[in-house]
Structure formats: structure tokens, C-alpha cells
Coordinates of C-alpha atoms in Angstrom, one line a residue:
Chain A
M1169 CA -10.9 -35.1 23.2
S1170 CA -11.4 -38.1 21.0
V1171 CA -8.5 -40.2 19.7
K1172 CA -9.6 -39.2 16.2
E1173 CA -9.4 -35.5 17.1
A1174 CA -6.1 -35.9 18.8
V1175 CA -4.6 -37.6 15.7
K1176 CA -5.9 -34.9 13.5
T1177 CA -4.6 -32.1 15.7
A1178 CA -1.2 -33.8 16.6
P1179 CA 0.7 -32.8 13.6
V1180 CA -0.4 -29.2 13.6
P1181 CA 2.0 -27.5 16.0
A1182 CA 5.2 -28.6 14.3
P1183 CA 4.8 -26.7 10.9
A1184 CA 2.9 -23.8 12.4
A1185 CA 5.5 -22.5 15.0
P1186 CA 4.7 -18.7 14.9
E1187 CA 8.2 -17.4 14.4
P1188 CA 11.4 -19.3 14.0
P1189 CA 14.0 -17.7 16.2
R1190 CA 16.2 -15.3 14.3
P1191 CA 19.5 -16.6 13.6
G1192 CA 22.1 -14.7 15.5
R1193 CA 25.4 -13.3 14.1
R1194 CA 27.2 -16.3 12.9
H1195 CA 30.2 -16.6 10.7
R1196 CA 29.6 -18.0 7.4
A1197 CA 31.5 -17.8 4.2
W1198 CA 28.4 -16.1 2.9
D1199 CA 29.2 -13.3 5.3
E1200 CA 32.6 -12.8 4.0
V1201 CA 31.8 -10.1 1.6
P1202 CA 34.4 -7.5 1.3
R1203 CA 33.3 -4.5 3.5
W1204 CA 33.5 -2.0 0.8
Q1205 CA 31.1 -4.1 -1.3
I1206 CA 28.5 -3.3 1.5
Y1207 CA 29.4 0.1 2.5
L1208 CA 30.0 1.7 -0.8
P1209 CA 26.6 0.9 -2.5
L1210 CA 24.8 1.5 0.8
S1211 CA 26.3 4.9 1.3
V1212 CA 25.5 5.8 -2.3
Y1213 CA 21.9 4.7 -1.9
L1214 CA 21.7 6.4 1.5
L1215 CA 22.6 9.7 -0.1
F1216 CA 19.8 9.3 -2.5
T1217 CA 17.3 8.3 0.4
L1218 CA 18.4 10.9 2.9
I1219 CA 19.1 14.1 0.8
P1220 CA 15.4 14.6 0.0
F1221 CA 14.6 14.3 3.8
Y1222 CA 17.3 16.7 4.6
W1223 CA 16.0 19.1 1.8
I1224 CA 12.5 19.4 3.3
L1225 CA 13.8 19.8 6.9
L1226 CA 16.1 22.4 5.6
F1227 CA 13.4 24.3 3.8
S1228 CA 11.0 24.2 6.9
L1229 CA 13.6 25.6 9.2
R1230 CA 15.6 28.2 7.4
P1231 CA 14.2 31.8 7.0
A1232 CA 12.2 32.6 3.9
G1233 CA 14.6 33.7 1.1
S1234 CA 17.6 32.2 2.5
T1235 CA 19.7 30.0 0.2
S1236 CA 21.9 28.7 3.0
L1237 CA 22.5 24.9 2.9
V1238 CA 22.4 24.7 6.7
P1239 CA 19.1 25.6 8.6
W1240 CA 20.9 28.4 10.6
P1241 CA 19.6 30.8 11.8
M1242 CA 16.9 28.5 12.6
T1243 CA 13.3 29.7 12.7
F1244 CA 9.9 28.1 13.4
D1245 CA 7.9 30.9 11.6
H1246 CA 6.8 28.5 8.7
F1247 CA 5.4 26.0 11.2
E1248 CA 3.4 28.7 13.0
K1249 CA 2.2 30.1 9.7
V1250 CA 1.1 26.7 8.2
W1251 CA -0.4 25.6 11.6
T1252 CA -2.6 28.7 12.1
D1253 CA -2.9 30.7 8.9
R1254 CA -3.2 27.7 6.6
S1255 CA -5.6 25.7 8.9
F1256 CA -3.2 22.8 9.4
A1257 CA -4.4 22.6 12.9
T1258 CA -7.8 21.7 11.6
Y1259 CA -6.5 19.4 9.0
F1260 CA -4.4 17.6 11.4
Q1261 CA -7.3 17.0 13.8
N1262 CA -9.4 15.7 10.8
S1263 CA -6.6 13.5 9.6
V1264 CA -6.2 12.0 13.1
L1265 CA -9.9 11.4 13.4
V1266 CA -10.0 9.6 10.0
G1267 CA -6.8 7.6 10.7
L1268 CA -8.0 6.4 14.2
A1269 CA -11.6 5.5 13.0
T1270 CA -10.1 3.7 9.9
L1271 CA -7.7 1.8 12.2
V1272 CA -10.4 0.7 14.5
T1273 CA -13.0 -0.3 11.9
T1274 CA -10.6 -2.0 9.7
T1275 CA -8.9 -4.0 12.3
L1276 CA -12.3 -5.2 13.9
V1277 CA -13.9 -6.1 10.6
A1278 CA -10.6 -7.7 9.4
L1279 CA -10.2 -9.6 12.8
A1280 CA -13.6 -11.3 12.5
G1281 CA -13.3 -12.1 8.8
G1282 CA -9.9 -13.2 9.0
Y1283 CA -10.8 -15.7 11.9
A1284 CA -13.5 -17.1 9.8
L1285 CA -11.2 -17.5 7.0
A1286 CA -8.4 -19.2 9.1
R1287 CA -10.5 -21.5 11.2
F1288 CA -13.6 -22.5 9.1
D1289 CA -14.6 -24.3 5.9
F1290 CA -17.7 -22.8 4.6
K1291 CA -19.5 -22.8 1.3
I1292 CA -18.7 -19.5 -0.1
K1293 CA -15.1 -19.3 1.3
R1294 CA -13.3 -19.8 -2.0
A1295 CA -15.7 -17.2 -3.7
F1296 CA -15.0 -14.8 -0.9
M1297 CA -11.2 -15.3 -1.1
L1298 CA -11.5 -14.7 -4.8
A1299 CA -13.5 -11.5 -4.2
L1300 CA -11.0 -10.3 -1.6
L1301 CA -8.2 -10.7 -4.2
C1302 CA -10.0 -9.2 -7.1
S1303 CA -10.9 -6.2 -5.0
Q1304 CA -7.2 -5.4 -4.8
F1305 CA -7.4 -4.7 -8.5
V1306 CA -10.2 -2.3 -8.1
P1307 CA -8.5 1.0 -7.2
G1308 CA -10.4 3.6 -5.4
A1309 CA -9.3 6.1 -7.9
L1310 CA -11.6 4.4 -10.4
L1311 CA -14.5 4.4 -8.2
L1312 CA -14.6 8.0 -7.4
V1313 CA -17.7 8.7 -9.4
P1314 CA -20.0 5.9 -8.1
L1315 CA -18.8 6.4 -4.6
F1316 CA -19.5 10.1 -4.7
E1317 CA -23.0 9.2 -5.9
I1318 CA -23.5 6.7 -3.0
F1319 CA -22.3 9.1 -0.5
A1320 CA -24.4 11.9 -1.9
E1321 CA -27.3 9.6 -1.6
L1322 CA -26.5 8.9 2.0
K1323 CA -26.1 12.7 2.6
M1324 CA -22.5 12.0 3.7
I1325 CA -20.7 14.4 1.4
N1326 CA -18.7 16.7 3.6
S1327 CA -18.8 14.2 6.4
L1328 CA -15.6 12.6 7.6
A1329 CA -17.4 9.2 7.8
S1330 CA -17.5 9.0 4.1
V1331 CA -13.7 9.0 3.9
V1332 CA -13.6 6.5 6.8
I1333 CA -15.8 4.1 5.1
A1334 CA -14.1 4.4 1.7
E1335 CA -10.6 3.9 3.4
T1336 CA -11.7 1.0 5.5
V1337 CA -13.4 -0.8 2.4
F1338 CA -10.2 -0.5 0.5
Q1339 CA -7.9 -1.4 3.4
L1340 CA -10.0 -4.4 4.3
P1341 CA -9.2 -7.2 1.8
L1342 CA -5.4 -7.1 2.4
S1343 CA -5.9 -6.7 6.1
M1344 CA -8.1 -9.6 6.3
I1345 CA -5.8 -11.8 4.2
L1346 CA -2.9 -10.7 6.5
I1347 CA -4.8 -11.4 9.7
S1348 CA -6.0 -14.7 8.5
N1349 CA -2.6 -15.7 7.8
F1350 CA -1.4 -14.8 11.2
I1351 CA -4.3 -16.7 12.8
K1352 CA -3.3 -19.8 10.7
N1353 CA 0.0 -19.6 12.3
V1354 CA -1.5 -20.0 15.8
P1355 CA -2.0 -23.8 16.3
Y1356 CA -5.7 -24.6 16.4
S1357 CA -4.9 -27.2 19.1
L1358 CA -4.2 -24.2 21.6
E1359 CA -7.7 -23.0 21.2
E1360 CA -9.1 -26.5 21.4
A1361 CA -7.3 -27.1 24.6
A1362 CA -8.9 -23.9 26.0
W1363 CA -12.3 -25.2 25.1
V1364 CA -11.5 -28.5 27.0
D1365 CA -10.7 -26.3 30.1
G1366 CA -14.1 -24.8 29.8
C1367 CA -13.6 -21.7 27.7
N1368 CA -16.1 -20.7 25.2
R1369 CA -15.0 -19.9 21.7
L1370 CA -14.9 -16.1 22.4
T1371 CA -13.0 -16.5 25.6
A1372 CA -10.7 -18.9 24.1
F1373 CA -10.0 -16.5 21.2
R1374 CA -9.4 -13.5 23.5
V1375 CA -7.1 -15.4 26.0
V1376 CA -5.2 -17.7 23.7
V1377 CA -5.1 -16.3 20.2
L1378 CA -5.3 -12.6 20.6
P1379 CA -2.1 -12.2 22.6
L1380 CA -0.3 -14.1 19.9
L1381 CA -1.7 -11.9 17.2
R1382 CA -0.2 -8.9 18.6
P1383 CA 2.5 -8.4 15.8
G1384 CA -0.1 -9.0 13.2
L1385 CA -2.7 -6.6 14.7
I1386 CA 0.0 -4.0 15.0
A1387 CA 1.0 -4.5 11.4
V1388 CA -2.5 -4.3 10.1
G1389 CA -3.5 -1.5 12.4
S1390 CA -0.5 0.6 11.4
F1391 CA -1.1 0.0 7.7
A1392 CA -4.7 1.1 8.0
F1393 CA -3.8 4.3 10.0
V1394 CA -0.8 5.2 7.8
G1395 CA -2.9 4.3 4.6
S1396 CA -5.7 6.5 5.5
W1397 CA -3.4 9.3 6.7
N1398 CA -1.6 9.3 3.5
H1399 CA -4.5 8.9 1.0
F1400 CA -5.6 11.9 -0.7
L1401 CA -8.2 11.3 -3.5
F1402 CA -11.3 10.3 -1.3
A1403 CA -10.8 13.4 0.9
L1404 CA -10.4 15.5 -2.3
M1405 CA -13.5 14.1 -3.9
F1406 CA -15.8 13.8 -0.8
L1407 CA -15.0 16.6 1.3
N1408 CA -15.6 20.0 -0.3
N1409 CA -15.7 22.1 2.9
Q1410 CA -12.3 23.5 3.8
E1411 CA -13.1 22.8 7.6
K1412 CA -13.4 19.1 6.9
Q1413 CA -10.1 18.8 4.8
T1414 CA -7.3 16.4 5.7
I1415 CA -3.5 17.0 5.6
P1416 CA -2.8 15.7 2.1
V1417 CA -5.5 17.8 0.7
G1418 CA -4.1 20.7 2.6
L1419 CA -0.7 20.0 1.0
N1420 CA -2.2 19.8 -2.3
T1421 CA -3.6 23.2 -2.0
L1422 CA -0.3 24.6 -0.9
M1423 CA 1.4 23.2 -3.9
G1424 CA -1.4 24.4 -6.3
A1425 CA -1.1 28.0 -5.0
D1426 CA 0.0 30.6 -7.7
S1427 CA 3.1 31.5 -5.9
V1428 CA 4.2 28.5 -3.8
D1429 CA 5.3 29.4 -0.3
L1430 CA 8.1 26.8 -0.2
G1431 CA 8.8 27.3 3.6
A1432 CA 5.1 26.8 4.5
L1433 CA 4.9 23.8 2.2
A1434 CA 8.0 22.1 3.8
A1435 CA 6.6 22.8 7.3
G1436 CA 3.3 21.4 6.2
G1437 CA 5.1 18.2 4.8
I1438 CA 7.1 17.8 8.2
I1439 CA 3.7 18.0 10.1
A1440 CA 2.3 15.4 7.6
A1441 CA 5.3 13.2 8.2
V1442 CA 5.4 13.2 11.9
P1443 CA 2.7 10.7 12.8
V1444 CA 4.0 8.4 10.2
V1445 CA 7.5 8.6 11.5
I1446 CA 6.3 7.7 15.0
V1447 CA 4.3 4.8 13.7
F1448 CA 7.0 3.7 11.5
A1449 CA 9.7 3.7 14.5
F1450 CA 7.2 1.9 16.4
I1451 CA 6.5 -1.0 14.1
Q1452 CA 10.0 -1.2 12.7
K1453 CA 11.0 -4.3 14.4
W1454 CA 7.6 -6.0 13.5
L1455 CA 7.8 -5.0 9.9
V1456 CA 10.0 -7.7 8.4
T1457 CA 8.7 -10.5 10.6
G1458 CA 5.1 -9.2 10.0
F1459 CA 5.6 -9.3 6.4
S1460 CA 7.2 -12.8 6.3
A1461 CA 4.5 -14.3 8.7
G1462 CA 1.7 -12.7 6.9
A1463 CA 3.0 -12.9 3.4
V1464 CA 0.7 -14.5 0.8
K1465 CA 2.1 -17.8 0.2
G1466 CA 2.8 -18.9 -3.4
Chain B
M41 CA -12.2 -33.4 1.4
A42 CA -12.4 -31.6 4.7
Q43 CA -14.8 -29.2 3.1
A44 CA -17.1 -32.0 2.0
A45 CA -17.0 -33.5 5.4
A46 CA -18.0 -30.4 7.1
V47 CA -20.9 -29.7 4.6
A48 CA -22.1 -33.2 5.0
K49 CA -22.1 -33.1 8.7
P50 CA -25.9 -32.9 9.9
P51 CA -27.2 -30.0 11.9
E52 CA -26.0 -30.5 15.5
P53 CA -28.3 -30.6 18.4
P54 CA -28.3 -27.6 20.7
R55 CA -26.6 -29.6 23.4
R56 CA -23.3 -30.6 22.0
R57 CA -19.8 -31.0 23.1
R58 CA -17.9 -27.8 23.5
T59 CA -14.8 -28.9 21.6
S60 CA -16.6 -29.2 18.4
A61 CA -18.8 -26.1 19.0
T62 CA -19.0 -24.7 15.5
P63 CA -22.4 -23.1 14.8
R64 CA -22.8 -23.3 11.2
R65 CA -23.8 -19.7 11.0
L66 CA -20.8 -18.4 12.8
P67 CA -18.4 -18.0 9.9
Y68 CA -21.0 -16.1 7.9
L69 CA -21.7 -13.9 10.9
L70 CA -17.9 -13.2 11.0
I71 CA -17.5 -12.3 7.4
G72 CA -20.9 -10.5 7.3
P73 CA -19.7 -7.0 8.0
A74 CA -16.9 -7.3 5.5
V75 CA -19.2 -8.8 2.9
L76 CA -21.7 -5.9 3.4
L77 CA -19.2 -3.3 3.2
M78 CA -17.6 -4.7 0.0
L79 CA -21.0 -5.4 -1.6
G80 CA -22.0 -1.8 -0.9
F81 CA -18.8 0.1 -1.6
I82 CA -16.9 -2.0 -4.1
A83 CA -19.3 -4.4 -6.0
Y84 CA -22.2 -2.0 -6.3
P85 CA -19.9 0.9 -7.4
V86 CA -18.2 -1.4 -10.0
V87 CA -21.7 -2.3 -11.5
S88 CA -22.8 1.3 -11.6
V89 CA -19.7 2.3 -13.3
F90 CA -20.7 0.0 -16.3
Y91 CA -24.2 1.7 -16.1
Y92 CA -22.8 5.3 -16.1
S93 CA -20.4 4.3 -18.9
L94 CA -23.4 4.0 -21.2
Q95 CA -24.8 7.4 -20.2
N96 CA -24.1 11.1 -20.8
Y97 CA -23.7 12.1 -17.3
N98 CA -22.2 15.4 -16.0
P99 CA -23.6 17.0 -13.0
T100 CA -22.5 20.3 -14.3
K101 CA -24.3 19.9 -17.6
P102 CA -27.5 18.1 -16.6
W103 CA -29.5 19.2 -19.9
R104 CA -27.2 16.7 -21.7
N105 CA -27.7 13.7 -19.5
G106 CA -29.3 10.6 -20.8
F107 CA -28.6 7.3 -22.5
A108 CA -25.6 7.5 -24.8
G109 CA -25.2 3.9 -25.9
F110 CA -21.4 3.2 -26.7
D111 CA -20.8 6.9 -27.6
N112 CA -18.3 7.3 -24.7
F113 CA -16.4 4.3 -25.7
V114 CA -16.4 5.3 -29.5
R115 CA -15.1 8.8 -28.4
A116 CA -12.3 7.2 -26.4
F117 CA -11.1 4.9 -29.0
T118 CA -11.5 7.0 -32.2
E119 CA -11.6 10.6 -31.1
D120 CA -9.6 11.1 -28.0
A121 CA -5.8 11.1 -28.8
L122 CA -5.1 11.7 -25.3
F123 CA -6.7 8.4 -24.2
W124 CA -4.1 6.4 -26.5
D125 CA -1.3 8.5 -25.1
T126 CA -2.4 7.6 -21.6
L127 CA -2.4 3.9 -22.3
V128 CA 1.2 4.2 -23.7
F129 CA 2.4 6.3 -20.9
S130 CA 0.8 3.8 -18.4
A131 CA 2.7 0.9 -19.8
K132 CA 6.0 2.8 -19.9
W133 CA 5.4 4.1 -16.3
V134 CA 4.6 0.7 -14.9
V135 CA 7.3 -1.2 -16.6
V136 CA 10.1 1.3 -15.9
E137 CA 9.0 1.7 -12.2
V138 CA 8.5 -1.9 -11.4
G139 CA 11.7 -3.0 -13.2
L140 CA 13.9 -0.3 -11.5
Q141 CA 12.3 -0.8 -8.1
L142 CA 12.7 -4.5 -8.3
L143 CA 16.4 -4.4 -9.3
L144 CA 17.3 -1.7 -6.7
G145 CA 15.2 -3.5 -4.0
L146 CA 16.8 -6.9 -4.6
A147 CA 20.2 -5.3 -4.4
L148 CA 19.4 -3.5 -1.4
A149 CA 17.8 -6.5 0.3
L150 CA 20.9 -8.6 -0.4
I151 CA 23.2 -5.8 1.0
V152 CA 21.3 -5.4 4.4
N153 CA 21.0 -9.1 4.6
Q154 CA 24.7 -9.3 5.2
T155 CA 26.1 -9.1 8.7
F156 CA 27.9 -5.8 9.1
A157 CA 28.3 -3.0 11.6
G158 CA 25.5 -0.7 11.8
R159 CA 23.1 -3.1 10.1
G160 CA 20.1 -2.2 12.1
L161 CA 20.4 1.6 11.4
G162 CA 21.3 1.0 7.8
R163 CA 18.1 -1.0 7.5
A164 CA 16.0 1.6 9.1
L165 CA 17.3 4.4 7.0
V166 CA 17.1 2.3 3.7
F167 CA 13.5 1.5 4.5
S168 CA 12.4 4.8 5.9
P169 CA 10.7 6.4 2.6
W170 CA 8.6 3.2 2.7
A171 CA 5.7 5.0 4.5
V172 CA 5.9 8.3 2.9
S173 CA 2.7 9.3 1.2
G174 CA 2.4 10.1 -2.6
V175 CA 1.6 13.7 -1.7
L176 CA 4.4 14.2 0.7
T177 CA 6.8 12.7 -1.9
S178 CA 5.5 15.2 -4.2
V179 CA 6.0 18.1 -1.7
I180 CA 9.7 16.9 -1.2
W181 CA 10.5 16.7 -4.9
V182 CA 8.8 19.8 -5.8
L183 CA 11.2 21.5 -3.2
L184 CA 14.1 19.6 -4.8
Y185 CA 13.3 20.4 -8.3
N186 CA 12.3 23.9 -7.8
S187 CA 14.2 26.0 -10.4
Q188 CA 15.2 28.8 -8.0
T189 CA 16.3 27.1 -4.8
G190 CA 16.1 23.5 -5.7
I191 CA 18.9 20.9 -5.9
T192 CA 19.5 22.0 -9.7
R193 CA 20.7 25.4 -8.5
Y194 CA 23.3 23.9 -6.3
L195 CA 24.2 21.5 -9.0
A196 CA 24.6 24.3 -11.4
D197 CA 26.9 26.0 -8.8
V198 CA 29.3 23.1 -9.2
G199 CA 29.0 23.1 -12.9
I200 CA 26.3 20.4 -13.5
G201 CA 23.5 21.6 -15.6
S202 CA 22.4 25.1 -15.9
Y203 CA 20.6 27.6 -13.8
G204 CA 16.9 28.1 -14.0
T205 CA 16.1 24.6 -15.4
S206 CA 12.8 23.1 -14.0
W207 CA 12.8 19.4 -14.6
L208 CA 9.1 19.2 -14.0
S209 CA 7.9 21.6 -16.7
D210 CA 10.2 20.4 -19.5
T211 CA 8.6 17.5 -21.5
S212 CA 12.1 16.0 -22.1
T213 CA 13.1 15.7 -18.4
V214 CA 9.7 15.3 -16.6
F215 CA 9.5 11.5 -17.1
S216 CA 12.9 10.9 -15.5
A217 CA 12.0 13.4 -12.8
A218 CA 8.7 11.7 -11.9
V219 CA 10.4 8.3 -12.1
L220 CA 13.1 9.2 -9.8
A221 CA 10.7 10.5 -7.1
E222 CA 8.5 7.4 -7.4
L223 CA 11.6 5.2 -7.1
W224 CA 12.6 7.0 -3.9
R225 CA 9.6 5.8 -2.0
G226 CA 8.9 2.5 -4.1
V227 CA 12.4 0.8 -3.6
P228 CA 11.9 0.1 0.1
F229 CA 8.8 -1.9 -0.6
F230 CA 10.6 -4.4 -2.6
A231 CA 13.6 -4.3 -0.3
I232 CA 11.4 -5.1 2.7
L233 CA 9.5 -8.0 1.0
I234 CA 12.6 -9.5 -0.5
L235 CA 14.6 -9.2 2.8
A236 CA 11.8 -11.0 4.6
D237 CA 11.8 -13.8 2.0
L238 CA 15.7 -14.0 2.1
Q239 CA 15.5 -14.6 5.9
S240 CA 13.4 -17.6 5.3
A241 CA 16.0 -19.2 3.0
S242 CA 17.6 -22.4 4.4
K243 CA 21.1 -21.9 5.5
D244 CA 21.9 -25.5 4.9
L245 CA 21.6 -25.1 1.2
Y246 CA 24.2 -22.4 1.2
E247 CA 26.5 -24.6 3.4
A248 CA 26.1 -27.4 1.0
A249 CA 26.8 -25.1 -1.9
E250 CA 30.0 -23.9 -0.2
V251 CA 31.1 -27.4 0.4
D252 CA 30.6 -28.1 -3.3
G253 CA 32.7 -25.1 -4.1
A254 CA 30.0 -22.8 -5.5
G255 CA 31.0 -19.0 -5.7
R256 CA 28.9 -16.2 -4.4
L257 CA 27.5 -15.5 -7.8
Q258 CA 26.6 -19.2 -8.4
Q259 CA 24.9 -19.3 -5.0
F260 CA 22.9 -16.3 -5.9
W261 CA 21.9 -17.8 -9.2
H262 CA 21.1 -21.2 -8.1
I263 CA 19.9 -20.9 -4.5
T264 CA 18.8 -17.3 -3.8
L265 CA 17.0 -16.3 -7.1
P266 CA 14.9 -19.7 -7.2
H267 CA 14.1 -19.3 -3.4
L268 CA 12.8 -15.7 -4.2
K269 CA 11.0 -16.5 -7.3
D270 CA 7.5 -16.7 -5.9
A271 CA 7.9 -13.7 -3.9
I272 CA 9.3 -11.7 -6.9
V273 CA 6.5 -12.8 -9.1
L274 CA 3.9 -11.8 -6.7
S275 CA 5.3 -8.7 -5.6
T276 CA 6.1 -7.4 -9.1
L277 CA 2.5 -8.1 -10.1
L278 CA 1.0 -6.6 -7.1
R279 CA 3.4 -3.6 -7.4
G280 CA 2.6 -3.3 -11.1
V281 CA -1.2 -3.0 -10.5
W282 CA -0.4 -0.6 -7.8
E283 CA 1.7 1.6 -9.7
F284 CA -0.9 1.6 -12.5
N285 CA -3.7 2.4 -10.1
N286 CA -2.0 4.9 -7.8
V287 CA -2.4 8.5 -8.9
D288 CA -1.5 10.5 -5.8
L289 CA 2.1 11.3 -6.8
L290 CA 1.5 12.1 -10.4
Y291 CA -1.6 14.1 -9.6
T292 CA 0.3 16.3 -7.2
L293 CA 3.8 16.3 -8.7
T294 CA 3.1 17.0 -12.4
G295 CA -0.6 17.1 -12.5
G296 CA -0.2 14.8 -15.5
G297 CA 1.6 17.5 -17.5
P298 CA 3.1 19.2 -18.9
A299 CA 0.8 18.9 -21.9
G300 CA -0.4 15.5 -20.7
A301 CA 3.2 14.0 -20.9
T302 CA 2.8 12.1 -17.6
T303 CA -0.9 11.1 -17.6
T304 CA -1.6 7.6 -16.8
L305 CA -5.1 6.2 -17.6
P306 CA -6.3 6.2 -14.0
L307 CA -5.0 9.7 -13.6
Y308 CA -6.8 10.7 -16.7
I309 CA -9.9 9.2 -15.2
A310 CA -9.4 11.0 -11.8
K311 CA -9.0 14.3 -13.6
T312 CA -12.0 13.7 -15.8
S313 CA -14.1 13.0 -12.7
I314 CA -12.7 15.5 -10.2
D315 CA -11.8 18.5 -12.5
A316 CA -14.1 18.0 -15.4
R317 CA -16.9 16.3 -13.5
N318 CA -17.6 14.3 -16.7
F319 CA -18.8 11.3 -14.9
G320 CA -20.2 9.4 -18.0
Y321 CA -16.9 9.6 -19.9
A322 CA -14.8 8.8 -16.8
S323 CA -17.0 5.6 -16.3
A324 CA -16.4 4.5 -19.8
L325 CA -12.6 5.0 -19.3
T326 CA -12.8 3.1 -16.0
T327 CA -14.5 0.3 -17.7
V328 CA -11.6 0.1 -20.1
A329 CA -9.1 0.2 -17.2
F330 CA -11.1 -2.7 -15.6
V331 CA -10.6 -4.8 -18.6
I332 CA -6.9 -4.2 -18.5
L333 CA -6.9 -4.9 -14.8
L334 CA -9.0 -8.0 -15.1
F335 CA -6.4 -9.3 -17.5
C336 CA -3.7 -8.7 -14.8
S337 CA -5.9 -10.3 -12.1
I338 CA -6.2 -13.6 -14.1
V339 CA -2.4 -13.7 -14.7
Y340 CA -2.0 -13.0 -11.1
L341 CA -4.4 -15.7 -9.9
R342 CA -2.9 -18.2 -12.4
L343 CA 0.5 -17.5 -11.0
S344 CA -0.2 -17.6 -7.4
K345 CA -2.8 -20.3 -7.3
F346 CA -4.3 -18.4 -4.5
G347 CA -7.3 -19.8 -2.6
G348 CA -6.2 -23.4 -3.0
E349 CA -5.4 -25.7 -0.2
D350 CA -2.7 -24.6 2.1
K351 CA 0.6 -26.4 1.8

């Protein structure tokens, strides 16, 4: 490595330390807030947060017609009913397929693009970044009509692939910006050192950069999965066949019924929540660091 | 400067040193898939929306299809009272939601940033509605607001309110009811972002402030708030656009009703496309929404100076 390059790369590691160690529990005057000023507002807010969760759990577990405030006697009838009679088994399968496919495509495309944004200067970079940002202001809900036309042209109406493409496209800009910020936090000198050791760019990326991107990839992948799991309008618009519907559309159908079966609705909601809760529990510890490392810098 | 140097660099010979191995085409290959996807499924649709906005276009009424000039726009601005109502409601919805979410999110972030017993659990529970979808939020709050077995019934049992009220079907309560449901899942977004930013605040500043005898309120006002300013500006703008655009909750919770009382412009567009299949008129409304959003984008880019040199 030439002296010039060494000089250029030397200052990089210092400001780009991936994650500063979290400060431990230290006693500061800042901490000396009266305990009640923490616990009182927190408890009030937690009531607001948790009562709705309890409510749906209660409705899903107590027998139809019961007005008890505890789910006892407990029954799983609503789950059985919604899973088989209301086709939630099919919806669940479709949602999982869409979610996983969106996760994979979004992460791969965003990883490639994010690497280019983080490591290269190229002519259209600024324009591309601008397009990424502007696209955040183009909501999918406003493009339902032309997207429907496109998928009709491609003979993809009633195909899950249409939803996967639409979800991927709208997850992509933010995912790419997040990933490029994560990559920027990995010192370039690490990659360069690997090239000196004889790796090509791809191997260097795979061996050196990729392991350090784990929190970022987990964050981006989770957002993509949860986002497409939760979204509703694309599936509603592009999938007319009941066999192809996803869970949010199934929930909407249950809610729109003439006499809403509240027990079945609650059970369907719980089924919709399970994967999200699992993903959420899994990424909890990466969430705050992921956001701070990947945050768009002002 | 760095950019100029890279551009000016002559094409490199095939055999070159590995350390500077940067094929000029590589960045374009890497962003290629993203560019193609975004051109095909965002840029092209946006352009075609402008085209459709000048057409009478309804797949269920093909005999009326054809060039319409500015008829759709004229109709929106002069004949369609609901259009103006949706603009007013959109503004009200966005301002109230973002304002309340920010205030509550900031307060929560400050609280869970303290050191206290049970902080990890507290954080997890406070953040938990973050990933709940609009549709699931609707399911939950439909159960809560249900007039027979909802929370109102139990509130009536203890003397608050009256039996048989349904907050979602009364025009005087539906706004507060929808706002509360959206707050429930929206506050964690701000709490998470602000907490992340709080953790990057320099402890030294607070120590120095203490030495100088600044109280907690002064520290908040002169250190915390200026530190959070950028994050707050960005997250409120992003969230504002998001609250404007996102129709899942209102579509499923109130359907925009009763009597159009909770219809935002994007929800009106979604209903015009999905339910009425009036694609031409929906496209004209979309064009109007784009203009509003473009204005927001410009403000956003101005404030964030995004895309410039890092650091």
C-alpha cells in the first residue's frame, strides 16, 4: 500500500468505530430523579399500552357470549374456527411466503445498492440518493391504479409475486439507505487490508464486512418481513382470489362481516401478531442500536 | 473533490493492483437491480398517474373512457365537496397525530433513558405496539370500542359514560377514537428514535452543566433539546408524511366514516380506486396529493441537507 493511500486511510478508523460501548449503570446527578416521577407516568402509560393487548387476548380465549373479564373458562374454539372455517391456515401460509420472499429480495438488492452507495463515488450517485429519498414520499396507496395496470399487463394479478414485487420496491429505499450507513461504519481500511492479503473484493466483503453488518441486516430484514406481513392494500388490490389472500385482508374481511364474530376476529388478530411478536423479541436488543447506527444523519 | 478525482481517473489497464481494483462499472451493476425495480414500479407508475389523471378511465364503465382534459381536476376543485373535506381532515389528522406522538414519545424516551429497576422490561413493554400493523390495531380497537362488550360497557358499569355508545359510529367521538388508536401504535416510533438519539448525547455536557449548577429543567432545555433537534425535525417530517400516506388503520377502523368524517385524501384515493374503480378520477386526486407531498419533500431535503458530503 502506497504512502498516499496509507495517509488517506489512516484517520478512518477513529470516527467510524461501529458501536461505542454502552455506558454501564453509573451514578450521576442526572439519575437522581425521584422514583415516583419515573414509575407513576410509566405505569399510567403501560396501562394504555397493555389493556388493548389484554383485551384481544381476553376475547380470543373466553367463550362466545361471555362477559367475564378473565379468560376463564378458557377455550380455543375461536382459534380452531378461524384457522379452518375462515381459511386463516391458507392466509397464514400466503403471508409467510410473501414475507420471506420480500425479506430475501429486499435484503439482497439493498445490500448490493447500499455497498455501492457506501464505497463508491459515481456520476449518478447524488441523483440516485435523491430518487431514493423522494420515493419515500410516494406512498404505495397512491400508486394502486398504475401498479394494478402493470401487474395486469404482466398477467400477475392473483399471483403472490405481484405483492412481493410491490412490497420490495417500497421497502427498498429506506433499507438501502440504512444498509449503506451500516457499511459506512465499517472502516474501509479493513477491506483494503483483506485485498492486500489476496482476497478479491467479493471475498473481502463476505469475510470482513458481512459479519460486521449482522445487526444492520437483521434490522433491515426484520423491517422488510414485518412490513410486508403487516401491509394490506397491495394484497387487497392485486389478489382477488380468496385462496391467495394474506392475513391482513382476512382480518379486514372478518371485520367487514355483517355481524362481526368478535371471538374469531380476536383469534385471527392473535394469529396475525404471533410472527411479529417473535421477530420483535428477536430484534429487541438490536433495535435501538440499529436505529442509532443506521439513522439518517442530519 | 474526491468525486472529481475519481471521474478524471483514466480507464485502468486490465492488469492492475488489487488494492485499487474498482471496475468503473461495478457501482452501476450493484445499484442496477434497485434502479430497474424503482424505474419500473415507482417512476413509471408515477408518470402514468399523470397520464390517467387526464383520462376518463373506469374499467367498469369502458364506454365512457377517453381523453378528459382537466375535467377530473375541475371536478375535484369545484364540484367535489368531499375532496375539500378530506384535505382539511388530512391536515388535522397529521398535525394532531404527529404532535401528540412526538410529545408522548419524547416524554417516554426521557423516562426509559433513566436508570431504574425494571428498565429493560419497561422499555420492551413501552415499545411493544411498535410493530403492530394498522389492520391489527383496528381489530384491537374495534374490540375495545364495541358497544356491547367493549371497554365502554365496563366504563359504564363504574359510572363513566353510558351504555350502548359506539365511539366509532358517532361523528362527535370518532375523531378522538381514531386518534387514540393510532397514538397507541405511533408513540413507540418516536420513543425508539428519540431514545437512540438520547444515548448518543455526551455525558460530559451534563456533568459540566451540573458543575455550573444547572437544574434538570435547564439541562433538558439547553442540552437535551438542542441535541435532539435534528432527530426531531427529521422524524416529525417523515412521520407526518407517513401519517398522511398510510391508510391501513383508517380504512379498516372507520372506513373513512361515519359520513366521510375520517377520510384523508389518500384514503379517499384508495377508496376511489378499490371500491369505485374510478381510476381516472383517483389519478387526478393522486396528482394533487403528489403536489402536496412534493412540497413536503422539498422542505424535508432543505432541512436535512441529505446527500451532501458526510461529516
